[in-house]
Short mmCIF file of C-alpha atoms (C1' of nucleotides) in Angstrom, two decimals:
data_model
loop_
_atom_site.label_atom_id
_atom_site.label_comp_id
_atom_site.label_asym_id
_atom_site.label_seq_id
_atom_site.Cartn_x
_atom_site.Cartn_y
_atom_site.Cartn_z
CA MET A 41 101.04 96.87 144.76
CA LEU A 42 100.83 98.87 141.50
CA THR A 43 97.55 98.83 139.89
CA ILE A 44 97.60 97.21 136.12
CA PRO A 45 96.43 100.59 134.24
CA PHE A 46 99.38 102.36 136.11
CA ILE A 47 101.73 99.75 134.84
CA ARG A 48 100.35 99.52 131.20
CA GLU A 49 100.33 103.53 131.17
CA ASN A 50 103.97 104.07 132.82
CA LYS A 51 106.08 101.36 131.63
CA ASP A 52 109.43 103.75 131.16
CA ALA A 53 108.66 105.58 134.50
CA ILE A 54 108.38 102.29 136.17
CA LEU A 55 111.56 100.86 134.95
CA LYS A 56 113.22 104.13 135.62
CA GLY A 57 112.08 103.94 139.09
CA LEU A 58 112.74 100.19 139.81
CA GLU A 59 116.46 101.10 138.63
CA ILE A 60 116.81 103.40 141.25
CA LYS A 61 115.51 100.96 144.11
CA ASN A 62 118.09 98.47 142.44
CA PHE A 63 115.10 96.08 140.96
CA HIS A 64 116.68 94.63 137.78
CA SER A 65 113.79 92.81 136.46
CA PRO A 66 112.71 94.39 133.65
CA GLU A 67 111.12 91.22 132.19
CA LEU A 68 108.83 91.04 135.14
CA ILE A 69 106.94 94.08 133.93
CA ASP A 70 106.59 92.93 130.36
CA GLN A 71 105.40 89.60 131.60
CA ILE A 72 102.73 91.29 133.47
CA ILE A 73 101.27 93.56 130.72
CA GLU A 74 101.56 90.25 128.36
CA LEU A 75 99.42 88.15 131.03
CA ASP A 76 97.18 90.98 131.42
CA ASN A 77 96.42 90.87 127.48
CA GLU A 78 95.85 86.95 127.95
CA ARG A 79 93.49 87.43 130.86
CA ARG A 80 91.52 90.02 128.80
CA SER A 81 91.08 87.70 126.00
CA LEU A 82 90.00 85.04 128.13
CA GLN A 83 87.55 87.08 130.10
CA VAL A 84 86.12 88.37 126.50
CA LYS A 85 85.38 84.72 125.41
CA THR A 86 84.29 83.72 128.87
CA ASN A 87 81.90 86.87 129.12
CA GLU A 88 80.44 85.55 125.59
CA LEU A 89 79.74 81.93 126.60
CA GLN A 90 78.36 83.24 130.06
CA ALA A 91 75.96 85.42 128.40
CA GLU A 92 74.91 82.86 125.81
CA MET A 93 74.38 80.49 128.91
CA ASN A 94 72.50 83.04 130.44
CA ARG A 95 70.20 83.46 127.43
CA LEU A 96 69.43 79.59 126.86
CA SER A 97 68.84 79.27 130.48
CA LYS A 98 65.93 82.24 130.37
CA GLU A 99 64.76 80.33 127.38
CA ILE A 100 64.45 77.14 129.08
CA GLY A 101 62.59 78.42 131.99
CA GLN A 102 60.19 80.27 129.67
CA LEU A 103 59.61 77.00 127.56
CA PHE A 104 58.86 74.78 130.78
CA LYS A 105 56.63 77.78 132.08
CA SER A 106 54.31 77.60 128.46
CA GLY A 107 54.66 73.62 128.49
CA GLU A 108 56.55 73.09 125.66
CA LYS A 109 58.90 70.32 127.45
CA GLU A 110 60.18 68.97 124.16
CA LYS A 111 61.76 72.04 123.17
CA ALA A 112 62.94 72.65 126.37
CA ASN A 113 64.74 69.63 126.41
CA GLN A 114 66.30 70.31 122.73
CA VAL A 115 67.76 73.51 123.95
CA LYS A 116 69.15 71.76 126.94
CA GLU A 117 71.11 69.53 124.96
CA GLN A 118 72.58 72.78 123.55
CA THR A 119 73.83 73.69 126.66
CA THR A 120 76.33 70.91 127.51
CA SER A 121 78.91 71.46 124.95
CA ILE A 122 78.84 75.22 126.02
CA LYS A 123 79.11 74.24 129.66
CA GLN A 124 82.03 72.17 129.11
CA GLN A 125 83.77 75.11 127.22
CA LEU A 126 82.88 77.36 129.97
CA GLU A 127 84.41 74.99 132.40
CA THR A 128 88.09 75.17 130.90
CA LEU A 129 87.52 78.86 130.08
CA GLU A 130 86.78 79.75 133.51
CA GLN A 131 89.50 77.77 134.96
CA ASP A 132 92.01 79.07 132.80
CA LEU A 133 90.77 82.91 133.47
CA GLN A 134 91.10 82.14 137.08
CA ALA A 135 94.48 80.62 136.95
CA ALA A 136 95.76 83.75 134.51
CA ASN A 137 94.09 86.03 137.27
CA MET A 138 96.25 84.13 140.27
CA GLN A 139 99.37 84.15 137.99
CA LEU A 140 98.86 87.95 137.54
CA ASN A 141 98.38 88.55 141.17
CA GLU A 142 101.51 86.64 141.95
CA LEU A 143 103.59 88.55 139.61
CA LEU A 144 102.16 91.98 140.67
CA VAL A 145 103.12 91.28 144.37
CA GLN A 146 106.64 91.01 143.24
CA VAL A 147 106.87 94.55 142.04
CA PRO A 148 108.07 97.03 144.45
CA ASN A 149 106.68 100.64 145.12
CA ILE A 150 108.01 103.02 142.72
CA PRO A 151 110.44 105.88 144.65
CA HIS A 152 109.43 109.44 144.49
CA PRO A 153 111.53 111.30 141.93
CA SER A 154 113.69 112.73 144.80
CA VAL A 155 114.97 109.55 146.30
CA PRO A 156 118.73 109.53 145.43
CA ALA A 157 120.04 106.28 144.11
CA GLY A 158 122.10 104.21 146.02
CA LYS A 159 123.26 100.56 147.13
CA SER A 160 123.02 100.48 151.09
CA ASP A 161 122.35 102.74 154.02
CA ALA A 162 125.67 104.14 153.44
CA ASP A 163 124.09 106.23 150.55
CA ASN A 164 121.37 107.70 152.31
CA MET A 165 121.04 111.34 151.85
CA GLU A 166 121.54 113.55 155.25
CA ILE A 167 118.52 116.19 155.16
CA ARG A 168 119.58 118.05 158.45
CA ARG A 169 120.64 117.56 162.00
CA GLY A 170 119.95 119.14 165.27
CA GLY A 171 120.83 118.82 169.14
CA ASP A 172 124.27 118.65 170.52
CA ILE A 173 126.32 115.62 170.82
CA PRO A 174 127.21 115.50 174.40
CA LYS A 175 130.98 115.07 175.59
CA LEU A 176 131.02 112.18 177.76
CA PRO A 177 133.29 112.07 181.17
CA GLU A 178 135.68 109.39 181.88
CA GLY A 179 134.25 106.27 182.68
CA SER A 180 131.06 106.37 181.06
CA MET A 181 129.11 103.60 180.06
CA PRO A 182 127.10 102.11 177.10
CA HIS A 183 123.39 101.60 178.02
CA TRP A 184 123.58 97.90 178.87
CA GLU A 185 125.95 98.56 181.48
CA LEU A 186 124.20 101.63 183.00
CA ALA A 187 120.74 99.33 182.61
CA LYS A 188 122.54 96.93 185.12
CA LYS A 189 124.13 99.64 187.40
CA TYR A 190 121.03 101.36 188.07
CA LYS A 191 119.05 98.13 187.80
CA LEU A 192 116.68 99.42 184.97
CA ILE A 193 116.66 96.42 182.29
CA ASP A 194 117.60 92.90 183.19
CA PHE A 195 118.60 91.25 179.82
CA GLU A 196 119.64 87.76 181.50
CA LEU A 197 116.35 87.56 183.05
CA GLY A 198 114.67 87.92 179.73
CA VAL A 199 116.73 85.15 178.33
CA LYS A 200 115.54 82.61 181.19
CA ILE A 201 112.06 83.56 180.79
CA THR A 202 111.68 83.72 176.88
CA GLY A 203 114.97 84.02 174.98
CA ALA A 204 117.60 86.51 173.79
CA GLY A 205 115.89 89.94 172.76
CA PHE A 206 113.27 89.76 175.07
CA PRO A 207 114.54 92.21 178.03
CA VAL A 208 112.92 92.55 181.31
CA TYR A 209 112.36 96.24 182.55
CA ARG A 210 111.76 96.72 186.07
CA GLY A 211 111.46 99.98 188.58
CA GLN A 212 112.61 102.93 187.22
CA GLY A 213 113.27 101.37 184.01
CA ALA A 214 110.01 100.04 183.57
CA LYS A 215 108.35 103.62 184.46
CA LEU A 216 110.72 105.75 182.20
CA GLN A 217 109.42 103.21 179.44
CA ARG A 218 105.68 104.03 180.56
CA ALA A 219 106.63 107.63 181.01
CA LEU A 220 108.02 107.58 177.41
CA ILE A 221 104.83 105.80 175.82
CA SER A 222 102.57 108.09 177.65
CA TRP A 223 104.15 111.16 176.57
CA PHE A 224 104.43 109.95 173.02
CA LEU A 225 100.85 109.31 172.86
CA ASP A 226 99.80 112.67 174.33
CA MET A 227 101.99 114.67 172.16
CA ASN A 228 100.27 112.86 169.17
CA THR A 229 97.06 113.09 170.44
CA SER A 230 97.31 116.78 170.99
CA ALA A 231 98.78 116.94 167.26
CA GLY A 232 95.19 115.48 166.27
CA TYR A 233 95.77 111.80 166.04
CA GLU A 234 93.01 109.46 167.19
CA GLU A 235 94.49 107.00 169.91
CA ILE A 236 93.85 103.33 169.07
CA LEU A 237 94.54 100.19 170.92
CA PRO A 238 94.63 97.51 168.33
CA PRO A 239 95.14 93.56 168.79
CA LEU A 240 98.54 92.42 168.86
CA MET A 241 97.93 89.63 166.59
CA VAL A 242 96.59 89.72 162.84
CA ASN A 243 95.40 87.20 160.40
CA GLU A 244 96.90 86.73 156.87
CA ALA A 245 94.61 89.30 155.17
CA SER A 246 95.82 91.63 157.14
CA GLY A 247 99.67 90.98 156.86
CA PHE A 248 99.27 90.91 153.23
CA GLY A 249 97.27 94.32 153.26
CA THR A 250 100.08 96.40 154.61
CA GLY A 251 102.78 94.39 152.73
CA GLN A 252 104.16 91.92 155.25
CA LEU A 253 103.08 89.08 153.54
CA PRO A 254 104.06 87.48 151.48
CA ASP A 255 107.28 89.31 151.18
CA LYS A 256 108.44 89.19 154.66
CA GLU A 257 106.94 86.36 156.06
CA GLY A 258 110.19 84.90 157.89
CA GLN A 259 110.22 88.26 159.77
CA MET A 260 106.95 87.65 161.84
CA TYR A 261 106.17 85.11 164.60
CA HIS A 262 103.81 83.00 163.40
CA ALA A 263 101.19 81.16 165.61
CA THR A 264 100.36 78.46 163.21
CA LEU A 265 97.96 76.68 165.13
CA ASP A 266 95.57 79.78 164.66
CA ASN A 267 97.36 81.07 161.39
CA LEU A 268 97.88 84.40 163.21
CA TYR A 269 100.90 86.72 163.30
CA LEU A 270 102.30 88.81 165.81
CA ILE A 271 102.44 92.28 164.82
CA PRO A 272 105.91 93.56 163.53
CA THR A 273 104.71 97.09 163.74
CA ALA A 274 101.20 99.11 164.89
CA GLU A 275 100.95 99.95 161.31
CA VAL A 276 100.00 96.42 160.60
CA PRO A 277 96.47 96.60 162.94
CA VAL A 278 95.93 100.33 162.25
CA THR A 279 96.26 100.58 158.66
CA ASN A 280 94.15 97.24 158.41
CA ILE A 281 91.23 99.15 160.20
CA TYR A 282 90.65 100.69 156.81
CA ARG A 283 90.92 97.63 154.44
CA ASP A 284 88.02 97.36 152.16
CA VAL A 285 86.61 100.70 153.29
CA ILE A 286 85.49 103.55 150.85
CA LEU A 287 85.94 106.94 152.89
CA ASN A 288 84.26 110.26 151.79
CA ALA A 289 87.20 112.62 150.78
CA GLU A 290 85.64 115.02 153.56
CA ASP A 291 86.71 112.22 156.29
CA LEU A 292 90.39 112.83 155.10
CA PRO A 293 92.77 112.91 156.72
CA VAL A 294 92.42 110.22 158.94
CA LYS A 295 95.00 110.63 161.90
CA ASN A 296 95.69 107.48 164.24
CA THR A 297 98.29 106.95 166.69
CA ALA A 298 98.72 103.66 168.66
CA TYR A 299 101.02 102.28 171.09
CA THR A 300 101.95 98.57 170.82
CA PRO A 301 104.63 96.07 171.65
CA CYS A 302 106.27 94.92 168.29
CA PHE A 303 107.57 91.29 167.51
CA ARG A 304 110.30 90.79 165.20
CA ARG A 305 112.02 87.65 164.52
CA GLU A 306 115.15 89.48 163.18
CA ALA A 307 116.32 86.30 161.77
CA GLY A 308 119.90 86.83 160.26
CA SER A 309 121.18 89.50 162.33
CA TYR A 310 124.07 88.98 164.77
CA GLY A 311 127.39 90.61 166.26
CA LYS A 312 127.51 93.96 168.29
CA ASP A 313 124.39 95.29 166.73
CA VAL A 314 122.27 93.43 168.57
CA ARG A 315 124.03 94.32 171.95
CA GLY A 316 121.60 95.70 174.57
CA LEU A 317 118.74 97.33 173.37
CA ASN A 318 120.32 98.00 169.78
CA ARG A 319 118.22 95.11 168.16
CA VAL A 320 115.54 93.21 170.26
CA HIS A 321 112.57 90.67 169.06
CA GLN A 322 110.21 92.42 171.33
CA PHE A 323 110.16 96.17 171.93
CA ASP A 324 107.64 99.12 172.59
CA LYS A 325 106.77 101.64 169.67
CA VAL A 326 104.03 104.29 169.32
CA GLU A 327 103.07 104.74 165.88
CA ILE A 328 101.35 107.29 163.68
CA VAL A 329 99.26 106.43 160.36
CA GLN A 330 97.70 108.84 158.39
CA ILE A 331 95.16 108.46 155.49
CA GLN A 332 95.44 111.00 153.14
CA HIS A 333 94.10 112.55 149.79
CA PRO A 334 96.83 111.75 147.10
CA SER A 335 97.37 115.43 146.33
CA ARG A 336 98.36 116.11 149.84
CA SER A 337 100.19 113.06 151.06
CA TYR A 338 103.41 114.99 150.47
CA GLU A 339 102.45 117.84 152.72
CA ALA A 340 101.54 115.11 155.32
CA LEU A 341 104.70 113.42 155.32
CA GLU A 342 106.91 116.79 155.93
CA GLU A 343 104.11 117.48 158.56
CA MET A 344 104.76 114.19 159.99
CA VAL A 345 108.54 114.71 159.90
CA LEU A 346 108.29 117.78 161.70
CA HIS A 347 106.29 116.27 164.24
CA VAL A 348 108.69 113.50 164.84
CA GLU A 349 111.59 115.91 165.10
CA GLN A 350 109.94 118.00 167.62
CA LEU A 351 109.73 114.88 169.97
CA ILE A 352 113.26 114.19 169.73
CA ILE A 353 114.23 118.11 170.06
CA LYS A 354 112.00 118.10 173.34
CA LEU A 355 113.84 115.01 174.47
CA GLY A 356 117.16 116.79 173.94
CA LEU A 357 118.62 114.08 171.76
CA PRO A 358 120.98 114.76 169.23
CA TYR A 359 119.70 113.56 166.03
CA ARG A 360 119.79 113.53 162.14
CA ILE A 361 117.37 112.97 159.40
CA LEU A 362 118.17 110.91 156.40
CA GLU A 363 116.49 110.65 153.19
CA LEU A 364 116.78 106.84 152.30
CA CYS A 365 118.21 106.12 148.95
CA GLY A 366 116.90 103.71 146.51
CA GLY A 367 118.64 100.63 147.90
CA ASP A 368 117.67 101.23 151.21
CA LEU A 369 114.19 102.10 150.71
CA SER A 370 111.71 99.38 151.88
CA PHE A 371 109.72 97.31 149.30
CA THR A 372 106.10 99.22 149.91
CA SER A 373 107.54 102.56 150.20
CA ALA A 374 107.97 105.63 147.78
CA LEU A 375 109.83 108.00 149.80
CA THR A 376 111.06 107.26 153.42
CA TYR A 377 112.90 109.54 156.16
CA ASP A 378 114.88 107.76 159.05
CA PHE A 379 115.40 109.32 162.12
CA GLU A 380 118.69 108.62 164.12
CA VAL A 381 119.77 109.71 167.46
CA TYR A 382 123.28 109.93 168.82
CA SER A 383 124.11 107.28 171.20
CA ALA A 384 127.33 108.78 172.93
CA ALA A 385 128.50 106.05 174.64
CA GLN A 386 128.57 103.72 171.55
CA ASP A 387 129.85 106.47 169.27
CA LYS A 388 127.10 105.73 166.63
CA TRP A 389 123.95 106.76 165.32
CA LEU A 390 120.67 104.83 166.05
CA GLU A 391 117.54 104.58 164.06
CA VAL A 392 114.66 105.55 166.04
CA SER A 393 111.94 106.06 163.57
CA SER A 394 110.96 105.75 160.04
CA VAL A 395 108.59 108.13 158.11
CA SER A 396 107.16 106.70 154.96
CA ASN A 397 104.76 107.77 152.35
CA PHE A 398 103.59 104.62 150.43
CA GLU A 399 101.15 106.39 148.09
CA SER A 400 98.45 104.15 146.83
CA TYR A 401 100.74 100.93 147.06
CA GLN A 402 99.46 99.60 150.36
CA ALA A 403 95.79 101.33 149.59
CA ASN A 404 95.57 99.12 146.42
CA ARG A 405 96.37 95.84 148.32
CA LEU A 406 93.85 97.11 151.04
CA LYS A 407 91.04 98.11 148.70
CA LEU A 408 91.47 101.51 150.99
CA ARG A 409 89.61 104.07 148.78
CA PHE A 410 87.71 107.38 149.06
CA ARG A 411 85.15 109.26 147.09
CA GLU A 412 85.20 112.82 146.10
CA ALA A 413 81.95 114.63 146.55
CA GLY A 414 79.73 114.10 143.67
CA GLU A 415 82.10 111.57 141.84
CA LYS A 416 80.69 108.21 141.01
CA ARG A 417 83.99 106.14 141.05
CA PRO A 418 86.06 105.94 144.26
CA MET A 419 89.98 106.37 144.13
CA LEU A 420 92.48 104.84 145.98
CA ALA A 421 93.72 106.76 149.08
CA HIS A 422 97.45 107.35 150.19
CA THR A 423 98.83 105.55 153.32
CA LEU A 424 101.59 106.99 155.46
CA ASN A 425 103.28 106.27 158.82
CA GLY A 426 106.19 106.74 160.99
CA SER A 427 107.23 105.84 164.29
CA SER A 428 106.90 108.61 167.03
CA LEU A 429 108.84 106.89 168.54
CA ALA A 430 110.23 103.42 168.60
CA LEU A 431 111.51 103.14 172.60
CA PRO A 432 114.50 100.80 172.97
CA ARG A 433 116.81 103.14 171.08
CA ILE A 434 115.52 106.32 172.46
CA MET A 435 116.17 104.66 175.96
CA ALA A 436 119.62 103.67 174.91
CA ALA A 437 120.47 107.33 173.72
CA LEU A 438 118.97 108.86 176.72
CA LEU A 439 120.46 106.60 179.08
CA GLU A 440 123.85 107.12 177.79
CA ASN A 441 123.78 110.78 176.71
CA ASN A 442 122.18 111.77 180.08
CA GLN A 443 124.52 110.00 182.27
CA GLY A 444 126.55 111.77 184.94
CA GLN A 445 128.07 111.70 188.29
CA GLU A 446 124.94 111.97 190.18
CA GLY A 447 122.92 109.78 187.92
CA ILE A 448 120.70 109.69 184.64
CA ALA A 449 119.01 113.10 184.16
CA ILE A 450 115.43 112.66 183.09
CA PRO A 451 114.22 114.96 180.28
CA GLU A 452 111.90 117.87 181.50
CA VAL A 453 109.02 116.78 179.27
CA LEU A 454 109.10 113.18 180.96
CA GLN A 455 109.12 114.53 184.55
CA PRO A 456 105.77 114.90 185.20
CA TYR A 457 105.20 111.26 184.18
CA MET A 458 107.81 110.04 186.40
CA GLY A 459 106.32 111.17 189.63
CA PRO A 460 106.98 114.59 191.67
CA GLY A 461 110.84 115.17 192.14
CA ASN A 462 112.15 112.33 189.87
CA VAL A 463 114.86 114.52 187.61
CA ARG A 464 117.25 111.89 187.84
CA ILE A 465 117.82 108.32 188.03
CA SER A 466 120.17 107.31 190.64
"C1'" G B 52 84.76 73.21 174.45
"C1'" G B 53 78.98 71.43 173.88
"C1'" A B 54 74.06 72.46 171.88
"C1'" G B 55 70.67 75.38 168.81
"C1'" G B 56 69.59 79.75 165.63
"C1'" A B 57 71.30 83.25 161.83
"C1'" A B 58 74.35 85.94 158.19
"C1'" U B 59 70.65 89.63 151.86
"C1'" G B 60 72.39 96.94 149.34
"C1'" G B 61 74.16 102.59 154.07
"C1'" C B 62 70.59 100.60 157.72
"C1'" A B 63 66.28 98.22 158.49
"C1'" G B 64 63.89 93.87 156.21
"C1'" A B 65 60.84 90.57 152.39
"C1'" G B 66 62.40 86.80 149.13
"C1'" U B 67 63.17 79.16 149.84
"C1'" G B 68 64.99 76.81 142.37
"C1'" G B 69 63.32 80.71 136.41
"C1'" U B 70 64.23 88.22 133.72
"C1'" C B 71 65.86 88.73 141.54
"C1'" G B 72 71.21 92.83 141.44
"C1'" A B 73 66.99 91.65 144.31
"C1'" A B 74 60.34 94.11 147.10
"C1'" U B 75 59.35 97.60 150.76
"C1'" G B 76 60.66 101.22 154.62
"C1'" C B 77 64.41 104.59 156.60
"C1'" G B 78 68.60 107.35 155.04
"C1'" G B 79 71.28 110.01 150.95
"C1'" C B 80 71.36 112.87 146.52
"C1'" G B 81 68.48 115.87 142.44
"C1'" G B 82 63.73 118.23 141.61
"C1'" U B 83 58.62 120.36 142.14
"C1'" C B 84 55.91 123.29 145.75
"C1'" U B 85 57.90 127.46 149.38
"C1'" U B 86 60.47 134.44 151.00
"C1'" G B 87 63.14 130.17 153.61
"C1'" A B 88 62.70 125.54 155.89
"C1'" A B 89 59.70 121.23 157.06
"C1'" A B 90 55.92 118.41 155.20
"C1'" A B 91 54.14 116.26 150.85
"C1'" C B 92 54.88 114.53 146.02
"C1'" C B 93 58.12 113.10 141.78
"C1'" G B 94 62.76 111.07 140.25
"C1'" U B 95 67.66 108.87 141.72
"C1'" U B 96 70.45 105.97 144.64
"C1'" G B 97 75.89 99.17 145.80
"C1'" U B 98 80.82 97.13 143.97
"C1'" U B 99 83.87 95.52 140.27
"C1'" C B 100 86.13 93.29 135.60
"C1'" G B 101 85.77 93.56 130.15
"C1'" C B 102 84.21 95.44 125.23
"C1'" G B 103 83.46 100.32 122.84
"C1'" C B 104 85.94 107.02 120.79
"C1'" G B 105 80.81 107.13 122.76
"C1'" A B 106 75.56 106.80 123.78
"C1'" G B 107 75.98 102.03 125.40
"C1'" C B 108 76.51 96.50 125.62
"C1'" G B 109 78.13 92.35 128.27
"C1'" G B 110 80.18 89.41 133.05
"C1'" A B 111 80.85 88.50 138.30
"C1'" C B 112 79.11 89.55 143.29
"C1'" C B 113 72.83 88.32 148.42
"C1'" G B 114 79.38 86.43 154.96
"C1'" G B 115 83.96 83.22 152.32
"C1'" G B 116 85.19 78.74 149.43
"C1'" G B 117 83.30 74.40 146.64
"C1'" G B 118 79.17 71.31 144.85
"C1'" U B 119 73.92 69.99 142.65
"C1'" U B 120 71.25 72.01 138.16
"C1'" C B 121 70.16 73.95 131.65
"C1'" G B 122 69.23 77.92 135.61
"C1'" A B 123 70.93 78.96 142.79
"C1'" A B 124 70.15 84.70 147.30
"C1'" U B 125 67.05 80.19 147.12
"C1'" C B 126 69.01 72.70 147.57
"C1'" C B 127 74.07 70.27 149.36
"C1'" C B 128 79.22 70.42 151.66
"C1'" U B 129 82.91 73.58 154.36
"C1'" C B 130 84.84 77.29 156.48
"C1'" U B 131 84.03 82.24 159.09
"C1'" U B 132 81.54 85.53 162.14
"C1'" C B 133 77.49 86.98 165.09
"C1'" C B 134 73.06 85.40 168.58
"C1'" U B 135 70.85 82.36 172.69
"C1'" C B 136 71.68 78.30 176.32
"C1'" C B 137 75.28 75.28 178.93
"C1'" G B 138 80.25 74.46 180.66
"C1'" C B 139 85.07 77.04 181.73
"C1'" C B 140 87.57 81.65 182.77
"C1'" A B 141 90.56 87.09 183.67
#
RNA sequence: GGAGGAAUGGCAGAGUGGUCGAAUGCGGCGGUCUUGAAAACCGUUGUUCGCGCGAGCGGACCGGGGGUUCGAAUCCCUCUUCCUCCGCCA
């Protein structure tokens, strides 16, 4: 969330930014500033009374020590009315703080100045594209048919065991999945990311830290008995490693990568978009996370984009990179690039990665800070993350784009992970 | 799951109702000494909110929440986590 000093000092810029994000609620900002004023005056009064209370308590202590019981009891009587006043004041102050927090979490992050205005994904701005869209031969199939033909993925079996959207990978399909995970992780670690294998369930505080709660409560699977959430992305447990942490400036950047399954309820999705691997409830993803110095976070964002781009190029997939418009930008992000690969048989672009700079928005919730050498006060760090990469749609595009008479060609970079001589699935 | 013990500053560790935000040691930072370093000595060293142009002043925080009291690190309740033992288990 945004910090109150920032809101107070940048009201106009915030309103302009929220406009870009199609967030029409300027009165919310006024409410916050007003409530903060109220909170401050409550705190001043409370602090004054508390100081008075502390003073009297000490006096009573002294009096008892020197044996002046009578006098002590007199002073004691003074405290009762102060105590009563203090009780209501403290309650009011606490209520104001809670209310303020409730309002603050409703304000989304402010988009970067470069973010184009727009209503939906149709208004996203294409940055560049690469790779060649293959011309598929007659009789080529979408990936769900290929998956069946080569016995790679069994969707019906997943329905039996769990439900729709929980595919079962088997044989070469399972192996290709594992090859992709291993290759992604190896590429990320050789780019300087430390590999993390985090828990797949998180508590409420973690969900709040990265912004899934309270905003996207309904999108996560919730184990109510233990009040734990299945992670929708590795971003949640990995970024929360640094919750309530003060780093040294020289520790920056922190670069982590993690493979995890991801769980999403995807409530409200329907139709052809959910066919096959296009949208599933459980999928595998390798994530990269960076904690950066504020002055270098946009540099880091570009570096992450180039890194993800290389992965897609090496897989030989046709792709395009989009800068998300205000309307498509997530609640917590300041700037996001989406990567899409072309699914030849479905004749459409599939999102496979989303690389974002959250600036200090998550860090403020996480209380993730760093200290400049010699500085007294810690500062909020910037957090960034990106998929490198989400597997299902990569799998879909690979199967569809690489299909041929003799089977499905396996990209050269993955062949070492598939075992010797495995150049295609047939 | 059952029984017992514990949770204090970066770390170790005192403190069982009255200047305790907290002794002491280690570590860190600054200095003296030294050609330089070590040792020694001196100083300094948590987070946070508010008021103030500022020097500064006030408040909160001893795992979390609540309570008793004029006053709580200290007493009570509750939750969480860790340790030991038993049970179960990959």
